[in-house]
Amino acid sequence: MSDALVIAIIAIGVLAAAGVFAVAFRRPTKDDWEANAPAGARKADKGAIEVSVPEPAAETADGASDPTPLSGVAVITQDTVAAPAEVADDEVSPAEIVYEETPADEQAVTRRNFLKKATFTTFFVWLATMGAGYLSFMWPKVKGGFGADIDAGDATEILSQVLQADGSVTPLFIPEGRAYVIPLTDEQLAASEFEDTTVASGLVALFQTCVHLGCRVPWCSSSQGFECPCHGSKYTSAGEYFAGPAPRNLDRFIVSVNDDNRLIISTGSIVATPRAQAKGVEYPQGPSCI
Ligand code: FES
């Protein structure tokens, strides 16, 4: 599964989940009677009881006066209570709203239940998709591609291609393995710190990535070495550290030659080695490229 496809699937899953959540949770709840009530019932409810504070009573002819309420104390009488708002025949008062329990078999097909199930289904599908995407990234590739054993070609042909008659080197780049194949003579091997597993039939496969901060390291034909344009790290043609901020040699892959004389690069395992003290290859052999 390609990176772009996984990202697209995850994005679609997130958008679908967000959409379903938005639709599901913007609906009023069952307990929210005001949102669920008909417009007429809400209007009737606006006729709230009003409370009036009467003026102090006037003195009577005999000098007595009606009991006057204390200042700030409201007296609510039958007359001061506003009559309940008239409810039109076609309107329904809140008291008349009756909620009936929906039978279980009918609940299963309500829109609300459908949306709930759709929400959870979408969420779990999205979760499964993400899980599958992560697994595909982590799962070791057993067939082709970087991470698998790469058939670089006939070992004898490759050797004649990368080692020139004048002794100079022209690395063969294997895009599928992200590797440079370079030659290494027996003398160079003896003088270097290479491990046997990283040499087969006089060939070595170097990982293309600079061990400093990960730039792809290009080959410099004039100096006969790898020179990183990012921060100036330099390596011999065999990937041995020569200069710059790189902390170690270029990484290598384990290589082998099978019964059919094919060079097999095992890109599933990278061999990292410290900066070479003894170098098997001379560098530089000419002007630098950076
Ligand atoms: S990435 Fe190559 S020197 Fe920094």
PDB file of C-alpha atoms and ligand atoms in Angstrom, residues 210 212-215 228 230-233 245, ligand 1:
ATOM      1  CA  CYS A 210      24.291  10.233   4.463  1.00  0.00           C
ATOM      2  CA  HIS A 212      24.822  12.723   9.255  1.00  0.00           C
ATOM      3  CA  LEU A 213      21.287  14.015   8.620  1.00  0.00           C
ATOM      4  CA  GLY A 214      19.977  11.789   5.886  1.00  0.00           C
ATOM      5  CA  CYS A 215      20.683  13.538   2.572  1.00  0.00           C
ATOM      6  CA  CYS A 228      27.442  15.126   0.678  1.00  0.00           C
ATOM      7  CA  CYS A 230      24.262  19.193   2.647  1.00  0.00           C
ATOM      8  CA  HIS A 231      27.022  19.666   5.210  1.00  0.00           C
ATOM      9  CA  GLY A 232      30.140  18.512   3.449  1.00  0.00           C
ATOM     10  CA  SER A 233      30.722  15.003   4.723  1.00  0.00           C
ATOM     11  CA  PRO A 245      30.190  15.974  10.509  1.00  0.00           C
TER      12      PRO A 245
HETATM   13  S1  FES B   1      23.492  15.237   5.700  1.00  0.00           S
HETATM   14 FE1  FES B   1      25.338  14.770   4.760  1.00  0.00          FE
HETATM   15  S2  FES B   1      26.761  15.946   5.785  1.00  0.00           S
HETATM   16 FE2  FES B   1      24.913  16.435   6.751  1.00  0.00          FE
END
